[in-house]
Amino acid sequence: MIRDRASHRLPIILTFIFGLVLTIMPLPDGTEAFRPDWLAMLVIFWAMQLPRTWSVGTAWIIGIVLDVSQGTVLGQHALALCCVAFITVRFHLLMRVFPITQLTATVFAILATYQFLMFWINGVAGVNAPMIAYWGPIISGTLLWPFVMTILSGMRYRTRTGD
Amino acid sequence: MVASRETSSNPGRIPALGLRALGLIFISILLMYFDNRDNHLDTVRNAIGAAVYPLRVIVDAPSHLWGWLGEATTSRKDMELELDRLKAERLLTNARLQKLNALEAENSRLRAMLDARAQVRDRTRVAEIMSVDANPYSHSLVIDIGTQEGVVDGQALIDADGVVGQVIEAGLMTSQAMLISDTDHALPVEVNRNGLRTIVVGTGKIDQLKLPFVVNNADIQVGDLLVTSGLGGAFPSGYPVAIVESVTRIPQEPYADVTARPSASLGQVREVLLIFSAPGPDIETASDD
């Protein structure tokens, strides 16, 4: 168990940085609303696989960085990602044994919770946004989850990344 | 929960998970409260923003490179054609500018006669738009200069054809600006033809704005040019904003249904001008809404 922890965390940190790049990458007009919540999906995956290292604290820090880079109210993404991590860690043992269809359904529910928090905080802060900005990411995120899951699992077990 | 000896070294329970989550949620709510109320947290934002800057540069790089490649591979003939076109255009603009100088002088003389405050020519600075997407809940863009170059919150952005938007978050090296088409954006304008003052609000569509507060019997027509009135303090007066596209008068409603098309091509700007206007007395009100 006592291994060089930093070197094992690096690949995971790189996936988060890559997720942030995907989040700020320009998309063609009309498709921006369907940009998946890459970072929320990464938080779900890593919190499910390695809940001791990647839990609410990391999710919160990622959320703060996301808030700054997107110019939303400071704490908005932090709170939502923190809740995502909490739900995932709370049920991580169940989620690990779920078949992929059931897991995808669970991810749909978590992403919906995430967007609901966004919607709610936007409402309190007085930000108007079309409803598609909330629905789009849930739909695209759910559809892409099996692929993301496959890629990340491959990476996890090939490099033995972890805690 | 499922039995905890399932995985090798991971007992199922994570100690104090709920407590930590609650604590962080509480901190988030505090942060949001202070961030939304006033700008105490700008230094925090700037510090983290500086860490995000390299990422923005990386994301922007491919399209930058693409543009550079396009320039590097254009043939000599194309370049010469372009140069000719630009020369001709410059001649025309210069000719028009001569007249403008004379008019400006005349205008300031007349204003002096009327004892009105002389109009100051606004200083501008070119900023490039980074191809980086920002806030998914608003129409916004990221420009490549920040507080280091003197950018401040609320500063107006224009392009060659009209008003583009205003800076909502001036970072150290990059800033975020809100487009006039955002649903949260309202801009005081006047009809250029007769000086009728009203407010232009974004619709969330990049090529449409609406004028929700035009009374039914107001003198406004399709094709009217709307220019900034300078009343809010954020935008200097006299810049074109939009052209009225449709006017529908509904007899039983107090206000007519008026839409307009932005003069600036909001969807495809690459470069914008930031306006540094002379500090007026009402600058403080500018950053609010």
Coordinates of C-alpha atoms in Angstrom, one line a residue:
Chain A
M1 CA 0.0 0.0 0.0
I2 CA 2.9 2.3 0.6
R3 CA 3.9 3.4 -2.8
D4 CA 5.0 6.5 -4.5
R5 CA 1.5 8.2 -4.4
A6 CA 2.3 11.3 -6.3
S7 CA 3.3 9.4 -9.4
H8 CA 0.1 7.4 -9.3
R9 CA -2.0 10.6 -9.0
L10 CA -0.4 12.3 -11.9
P11 CA -2.3 10.4 -14.7
I12 CA -5.6 11.2 -12.9
I13 CA -4.7 14.9 -12.6
L14 CA -3.9 14.8 -16.3
T15 CA -7.3 13.4 -17.1
F16 CA -8.9 16.3 -15.2
I17 CA -6.7 18.9 -17.0
F18 CA -7.8 17.2 -20.3
G19 CA -11.4 17.4 -19.1
L20 CA -11.0 21.2 -18.5
V21 CA -9.5 21.6 -21.9
L22 CA -12.5 19.8 -23.5
T23 CA -14.8 22.1 -21.4
I24 CA -13.3 25.3 -22.7
M25 CA -12.7 24.1 -26.2
P26 CA -14.8 25.9 -28.8
L27 CA -17.5 23.9 -30.5
P28 CA -19.4 24.6 -33.8
D29 CA -22.3 26.9 -33.5
G30 CA -25.5 25.2 -32.3
T31 CA -23.7 22.3 -30.6
E32 CA -22.4 24.2 -27.6
A33 CA -25.6 23.4 -25.7
F34 CA -24.8 19.7 -26.0
R35 CA -21.3 19.9 -24.5
P36 CA -21.1 17.1 -21.9
D37 CA -20.1 18.0 -18.4
W38 CA -16.7 16.3 -18.8
L39 CA -15.5 17.2 -15.4
A40 CA -18.6 16.0 -13.6
M41 CA -18.2 12.7 -15.5
L42 CA -14.5 12.4 -14.5
V43 CA -15.4 13.1 -10.9
I44 CA -18.0 10.4 -11.0
F45 CA -15.6 7.9 -12.5
W46 CA -12.7 8.5 -10.2
A47 CA -14.9 8.9 -7.1
M48 CA -16.4 5.5 -7.9
Q49 CA -13.0 3.8 -8.5
L50 CA -10.8 5.5 -5.9
P51 CA -13.1 7.1 -3.3
R52 CA -10.4 7.4 -0.7
T53 CA -8.2 9.7 -2.8
W54 CA -10.8 11.4 -5.1
S55 CA -13.7 12.4 -3.1
V56 CA -15.6 15.6 -2.1
G57 CA -12.4 17.7 -1.5
T58 CA -10.9 17.2 -4.9
A59 CA -14.3 17.7 -6.5
W60 CA -14.7 21.0 -4.7
I61 CA -11.2 22.3 -5.8
I62 CA -12.0 21.3 -9.4
G63 CA -15.3 23.1 -9.1
I64 CA -13.6 26.3 -8.0
V65 CA -11.2 26.2 -10.9
L66 CA -14.2 25.6 -13.2
D67 CA -16.1 28.6 -11.7
V68 CA -13.1 30.9 -12.4
S69 CA -12.6 29.6 -15.9
Q70 CA -16.3 29.9 -16.8
G71 CA -17.0 33.1 -15.0
T72 CA -19.9 31.7 -13.0
V73 CA -20.6 32.7 -9.4
L74 CA -17.6 31.5 -7.3
G75 CA -18.8 28.3 -5.6
Q76 CA -21.5 27.3 -8.1
H77 CA -19.7 24.4 -9.8
A78 CA -17.8 23.7 -6.6
L79 CA -21.0 23.0 -4.7
A80 CA -22.5 21.0 -7.5
L81 CA -19.4 18.9 -8.1
C82 CA -19.1 18.4 -4.3
C83 CA -22.6 16.9 -4.3
V84 CA -21.9 14.7 -7.3
A85 CA -18.8 13.4 -5.5
F86 CA -20.8 12.8 -2.3
I87 CA -23.5 10.8 -4.1
T88 CA -21.0 8.8 -6.0
V89 CA -18.8 8.0 -3.0
R90 CA -21.8 7.1 -0.9
F91 CA -22.9 4.5 -3.5
H92 CA -19.6 3.6 -5.0
L93 CA -19.7 -0.1 -4.0
L94 CA -23.1 -0.5 -5.6
M95 CA -22.2 1.4 -8.7
R96 CA -19.1 -0.8 -9.2
V97 CA -21.2 -3.9 -9.5
F98 CA -23.9 -2.4 -11.6
P99 CA -24.1 -3.6 -15.2
I100 CA -23.3 -0.9 -17.7
T101 CA -26.9 -0.1 -18.6
Q102 CA -27.9 0.4 -14.9
L103 CA -24.7 2.4 -14.3
T104 CA -25.5 4.7 -17.2
A105 CA -29.0 5.2 -15.8
T106 CA -27.4 6.1 -12.4
V107 CA -25.0 8.5 -14.2
F108 CA -28.0 10.1 -15.9
A109 CA -29.6 10.7 -12.5
I110 CA -26.4 12.2 -11.0
L111 CA -25.8 14.4 -14.0
A112 CA -29.5 15.5 -13.7
T113 CA -28.9 16.4 -10.1
Y114 CA -25.8 18.3 -11.1
Q115 CA -27.7 20.4 -13.7
F116 CA -30.6 20.9 -11.3
L117 CA -28.2 22.5 -8.8
M118 CA -26.8 24.7 -11.6
F119 CA -30.3 25.7 -12.5
W120 CA -31.2 26.4 -9.0
I121 CA -28.1 28.5 -8.2
N122 CA -28.5 30.4 -11.5
G123 CA -32.1 31.1 -10.5
V124 CA -31.0 32.5 -7.1
A125 CA -28.2 34.5 -8.7
G126 CA -30.5 35.9 -11.4
V127 CA -28.9 34.3 -14.4
N128 CA -31.3 33.5 -17.2
A129 CA -30.4 30.7 -19.6
P130 CA -32.5 28.7 -22.1
M131 CA -33.6 25.2 -20.8
I132 CA -31.5 23.4 -23.4
A133 CA -28.4 24.6 -21.7
Y134 CA -29.4 22.3 -18.8
W135 CA -30.9 19.4 -20.8
G136 CA -28.2 19.3 -23.5
P137 CA -25.3 18.3 -21.2
I138 CA -27.4 15.6 -19.4
I139 CA -28.4 14.0 -22.7
S140 CA -24.9 14.1 -24.3
G141 CA -23.2 13.1 -21.0
T142 CA -25.4 10.0 -20.6
L143 CA -25.0 8.9 -24.2
L144 CA -21.2 9.3 -24.0
W145 CA -20.8 7.7 -20.6
P146 CA -20.2 4.1 -21.8
F147 CA -17.4 5.3 -24.0
V148 CA -15.8 7.5 -21.4
M149 CA -16.1 4.6 -18.9
T150 CA -14.4 2.2 -21.3
I151 CA -11.5 4.5 -22.1
L152 CA -10.9 5.5 -18.4
S153 CA -11.2 1.8 -17.2
G154 CA -8.7 0.8 -19.8
M155 CA -6.4 3.5 -18.6
R156 CA -6.9 2.6 -15.0
Y157 CA -6.2 -1.1 -15.3
R158 CA -3.4 -0.9 -17.9
T159 CA -1.3 1.6 -15.9
R160 CA -2.5 0.4 -12.5
T161 CA -3.2 4.0 -11.7
G162 CA -4.6 4.4 -8.2
D163 CA -4.1 4.7 -4.6
Chain B
M1 CA -24.6 -0.5 2.1
V2 CA -22.9 -3.5 0.6
A3 CA -20.5 -5.5 2.9
S4 CA -17.3 -3.7 3.3
R5 CA -14.7 -6.5 2.8
E6 CA -15.5 -6.7 -0.9
T7 CA -12.5 -4.9 -2.4
S8 CA -8.9 -5.4 -1.4
S9 CA -7.9 -2.5 0.8
N10 CA -11.1 -0.4 0.5
P11 CA -13.5 -0.8 3.3
G12 CA -16.8 0.6 2.0
R13 CA -17.1 3.4 4.5
I14 CA -15.3 6.6 3.9
P15 CA -14.7 8.3 7.2
A16 CA -16.5 11.6 7.8
L17 CA -17.7 11.8 4.2
G18 CA -21.0 13.5 5.0
L19 CA -19.4 15.9 7.4
R20 CA -16.8 16.9 4.9
A21 CA -19.4 17.3 2.1
L22 CA -21.6 19.4 4.4
G23 CA -18.6 21.6 5.3
L24 CA -17.6 22.2 1.7
I25 CA -21.2 22.9 0.7
F26 CA -21.4 25.5 3.5
I27 CA -18.2 27.1 2.3
S28 CA -19.5 27.1 -1.3
I29 CA -22.7 28.9 -0.2
L30 CA -20.7 31.5 1.7
L31 CA -18.4 32.0 -1.3
M32 CA -21.5 32.5 -3.6
Y33 CA -23.1 34.9 -1.2
F34 CA -20.0 37.1 -1.0
D35 CA -19.2 36.8 -4.7
N36 CA -22.7 37.7 -5.8
R37 CA -23.1 40.6 -3.4
D38 CA -19.9 42.5 -4.1
N39 CA -16.6 41.9 -5.6
H40 CA -14.5 41.1 -2.5
L41 CA -13.3 37.9 -4.1
D42 CA -11.7 39.5 -7.2
T43 CA -8.2 38.8 -6.0
V44 CA -9.0 35.1 -5.5
R45 CA -10.5 34.9 -9.0
N46 CA -7.5 36.6 -10.5
A47 CA -5.1 34.2 -8.8
I48 CA -6.9 31.1 -9.9
G49 CA -7.5 32.7 -13.3
A50 CA -3.8 33.1 -13.8
A51 CA -3.5 29.3 -13.4
V52 CA -6.2 28.7 -16.0
Y53 CA -4.5 31.1 -18.5
P54 CA -2.0 28.5 -19.9
L55 CA -4.9 26.2 -20.6
R56 CA -6.7 28.9 -22.5
V57 CA -3.6 29.6 -24.5
I58 CA -3.3 25.8 -25.3
V59 CA -7.0 25.6 -26.4
D60 CA -6.6 28.7 -28.5
A61 CA -3.4 27.5 -30.1
P62 CA -4.9 25.3 -32.9
S63 CA -7.1 28.0 -34.3
H64 CA -4.3 30.5 -34.0
L65 CA -2.0 28.1 -35.8
W66 CA -4.7 27.5 -38.5
G67 CA -5.0 31.2 -39.1
W68 CA -1.2 31.6 -39.3
L69 CA -0.9 28.6 -41.7
G70 CA -3.6 30.1 -43.8
E71 CA -1.7 33.4 -44.0
A72 CA 1.6 31.6 -44.6
T73 CA 0.3 29.6 -47.5
T74 CA -1.6 32.2 -49.5
S75 CA -0.1 32.8 -52.8
R76 CA 1.7 36.0 -53.8
K77 CA -1.0 36.8 -56.2
D78 CA -3.7 36.6 -53.6
M79 CA -1.6 38.8 -51.3
E80 CA -1.2 41.4 -54.0
L81 CA -4.9 41.4 -54.7
E82 CA -5.6 41.8 -51.0
L83 CA -3.1 44.6 -50.7
D84 CA -4.7 46.5 -53.6
R85 CA -8.1 46.1 -52.1
L86 CA -6.8 47.4 -48.7
K87 CA -5.1 50.3 -50.4
A88 CA -8.2 51.3 -52.1
E89 CA -10.2 51.0 -49.0
R90 CA -7.7 53.0 -47.0
L91 CA -7.9 55.8 -49.6
L92 CA -11.7 55.9 -49.3
T93 CA -11.6 55.8 -45.5
N94 CA -9.0 58.5 -45.3
A95 CA -11.0 60.7 -47.6
R96 CA -14.0 60.3 -45.4
L97 CA -11.9 60.9 -42.3
Q98 CA -10.7 64.3 -43.6
K99 CA -14.3 65.3 -43.7
L100 CA -14.9 63.8 -40.3
N101 CA -12.0 65.9 -38.8
A102 CA -13.6 69.0 -40.2
L103 CA -17.0 68.0 -38.8
E104 CA -15.6 67.2 -35.4
A105 CA -13.9 70.6 -35.2
E106 CA -17.1 72.2 -36.2
N107 CA -19.1 70.1 -33.7
S108 CA -16.9 71.1 -30.8
R109 CA -17.0 74.8 -31.8
L110 CA -20.8 74.6 -31.9
R111 CA -20.9 72.8 -28.6
A112 CA -18.6 75.4 -27.1
M113 CA -21.1 78.0 -28.3
L114 CA -23.9 76.1 -26.7
D115 CA -21.9 75.7 -23.5
A116 CA -22.2 71.9 -23.7
R117 CA -19.5 69.6 -22.6
A118 CA -17.2 69.0 -25.4
Q119 CA -17.2 65.5 -26.8
V120 CA -14.0 63.7 -26.2
R121 CA -12.8 61.3 -28.8
D122 CA -12.6 57.8 -27.1
R123 CA -9.4 56.0 -26.9
T124 CA -9.5 52.4 -28.2
R125 CA -7.4 49.4 -28.1
V126 CA -7.6 46.3 -30.3
A127 CA -8.1 43.0 -28.5
E128 CA -8.2 39.6 -30.1
I129 CA -10.9 37.1 -29.3
M130 CA -9.6 33.8 -28.1
S131 CA -11.3 30.7 -29.5
V132 CA -12.2 29.5 -26.0
D133 CA -15.7 28.9 -24.8
A134 CA -16.6 30.2 -21.4
N135 CA -19.9 30.4 -19.5
P136 CA -22.4 27.9 -20.9
Y137 CA -25.3 29.9 -19.4
S138 CA -24.6 33.2 -21.2
H139 CA -23.4 34.6 -24.5
S140 CA -19.9 35.5 -23.8
L141 CA -16.4 35.5 -25.3
V142 CA -12.9 35.6 -24.0
I143 CA -10.4 38.4 -25.1
D144 CA -6.7 38.2 -24.9
I145 CA -6.0 41.3 -22.7
G146 CA -6.7 41.9 -19.1
T147 CA -6.2 44.2 -16.2
Q148 CA -2.5 44.4 -17.0
E149 CA -3.5 46.4 -20.1
G150 CA -6.0 48.5 -18.1
V151 CA -9.1 46.6 -18.9
V152 CA -11.8 47.2 -16.3
D153 CA -15.2 45.6 -15.6
G154 CA -18.0 47.2 -17.6
Q155 CA -15.8 48.4 -20.4
A156 CA -17.5 48.6 -23.9
L157 CA -16.5 46.4 -26.8
I158 CA -17.1 47.4 -30.4
D159 CA -16.2 46.0 -33.8
A160 CA -16.0 47.7 -37.1
D161 CA -19.8 47.7 -37.5
G162 CA -21.2 48.3 -34.0
V163 CA -21.4 47.5 -30.4
V164 CA -20.4 43.9 -29.5
G165 CA -20.8 43.8 -25.7
Q166 CA -19.1 44.7 -22.4
V167 CA -16.4 43.2 -20.2
I168 CA -18.0 41.4 -17.3
E169 CA -14.9 39.9 -15.7
A170 CA -11.5 41.5 -16.2
G171 CA -8.8 38.9 -15.4
L172 CA -5.1 39.5 -15.3
M173 CA -4.2 38.5 -18.8
T174 CA -7.6 37.5 -20.3
S175 CA -11.0 38.9 -19.8
Q176 CA -14.5 37.7 -20.3
A177 CA -17.1 39.8 -22.1
M178 CA -20.8 39.5 -22.4
L179 CA -22.4 39.9 -25.8
I180 CA -25.4 42.3 -26.3
S181 CA -27.4 39.3 -27.4
D182 CA -27.3 37.7 -23.9
T183 CA -30.6 37.6 -22.2
D184 CA -29.2 39.4 -19.2
H185 CA -27.8 42.3 -21.2
A186 CA -29.7 45.6 -21.5
L187 CA -28.4 48.6 -23.3
P188 CA -29.8 52.1 -23.4
V189 CA -30.1 53.3 -27.0
E190 CA -31.8 56.0 -29.0
V191 CA -33.2 56.0 -32.5
N192 CA -30.7 57.8 -34.7
R193 CA -33.5 59.4 -36.8
N194 CA -35.4 61.2 -34.0
G195 CA -33.6 60.6 -30.7
L196 CA -36.3 58.4 -29.3
R197 CA -34.8 56.8 -26.2
T198 CA -35.4 53.1 -25.3
I199 CA -33.6 50.0 -24.1
V200 CA -32.3 47.1 -26.2
V201 CA -32.4 43.7 -24.5
G202 CA -30.7 40.5 -25.7
T203 CA -32.9 37.5 -26.7
G204 CA -30.4 34.7 -26.4
K205 CA -30.3 34.5 -30.2
I206 CA -27.0 35.7 -31.7
D207 CA -28.8 37.6 -34.5
Q208 CA -31.7 39.1 -32.7
L209 CA -32.3 41.8 -30.1
K210 CA -35.6 43.1 -28.8
L211 CA -36.9 46.4 -27.6
P212 CA -39.5 45.6 -25.0
F213 CA -40.3 49.1 -23.8
V214 CA -41.5 50.9 -27.0
V215 CA -45.0 52.3 -26.6
N216 CA -47.5 51.5 -29.3
N217 CA -47.7 55.0 -30.7
A218 CA -43.9 55.7 -30.6
D219 CA -42.3 56.8 -33.8
I220 CA -40.2 53.8 -34.8
Q221 CA -40.0 52.2 -38.2
V222 CA -38.4 49.2 -39.8
G223 CA -34.8 50.1 -40.8
D224 CA -34.3 52.7 -38.1
L225 CA -30.7 52.7 -36.8
L226 CA -30.3 52.4 -33.1
V227 CA -27.2 54.0 -31.5
T228 CA -26.0 54.0 -28.0
S229 CA -27.4 56.9 -26.0
G230 CA -24.6 56.9 -23.4
L231 CA -27.2 57.1 -20.6
G232 CA -26.2 54.0 -18.6
G233 CA -22.7 55.3 -18.4
A234 CA -21.2 52.0 -19.5
F235 CA -21.2 52.8 -23.2
P236 CA -20.1 56.0 -24.7
S237 CA -22.8 57.6 -26.9
G238 CA -23.2 57.5 -30.6
Y239 CA -22.1 53.9 -31.6
P240 CA -24.4 51.9 -33.8
V241 CA -26.0 49.0 -32.0
A242 CA -28.7 47.5 -34.2
I243 CA -31.2 48.1 -37.1
V244 CA -34.9 47.7 -36.4
E245 CA -36.1 44.5 -38.1
S246 CA -39.8 44.4 -37.3
V247 CA -42.4 46.5 -35.6
T248 CA -45.6 44.8 -34.6
R249 CA -48.1 47.1 -32.8
I250 CA -50.6 45.1 -30.7
P251 CA -53.6 47.4 -29.9
Q252 CA -54.5 45.8 -26.6
E253 CA -50.9 45.7 -25.3
P254 CA -49.2 48.8 -23.9
Y255 CA -45.9 48.1 -25.7
A256 CA -45.2 47.3 -29.3
D257 CA -43.3 44.1 -30.2
V258 CA -40.1 45.4 -31.8
T259 CA -37.1 43.3 -32.8
A260 CA -33.8 44.5 -34.2
R261 CA -30.7 42.9 -35.8
P262 CA -27.3 43.7 -34.3
S263 CA -25.1 45.8 -36.5
A264 CA -22.0 44.0 -35.4
S265 CA -21.7 40.4 -36.6
L266 CA -21.7 38.9 -33.2
G267 CA -21.2 35.3 -34.3
Q268 CA -18.0 35.8 -36.3
V269 CA -16.0 38.6 -34.8
R270 CA -12.2 37.9 -34.5
E271 CA -11.0 41.2 -33.3
V272 CA -12.7 43.8 -31.2
L273 CA -12.0 47.4 -30.0
L274 CA -12.1 48.2 -26.4
I275 CA -13.2 51.7 -25.6
F276 CA -11.4 53.6 -22.9
S277 CA -13.7 56.5 -22.5
A278 CA -12.9 59.6 -20.5
P279 CA -14.0 59.1 -16.9
G280 CA -17.4 60.5 -16.6
P281 CA -19.3 61.3 -13.4
D282 CA -21.5 58.3 -13.7
I283 CA -19.0 55.5 -14.2
E284 CA -19.8 53.9 -10.8
T285 CA -23.3 53.0 -11.9
A286 CA -21.9 51.3 -15.0
S287 CA -20.9 48.0 -13.6
D288 CA -24.2 47.3 -12.0
D289 CA -26.5 45.4 -14.4

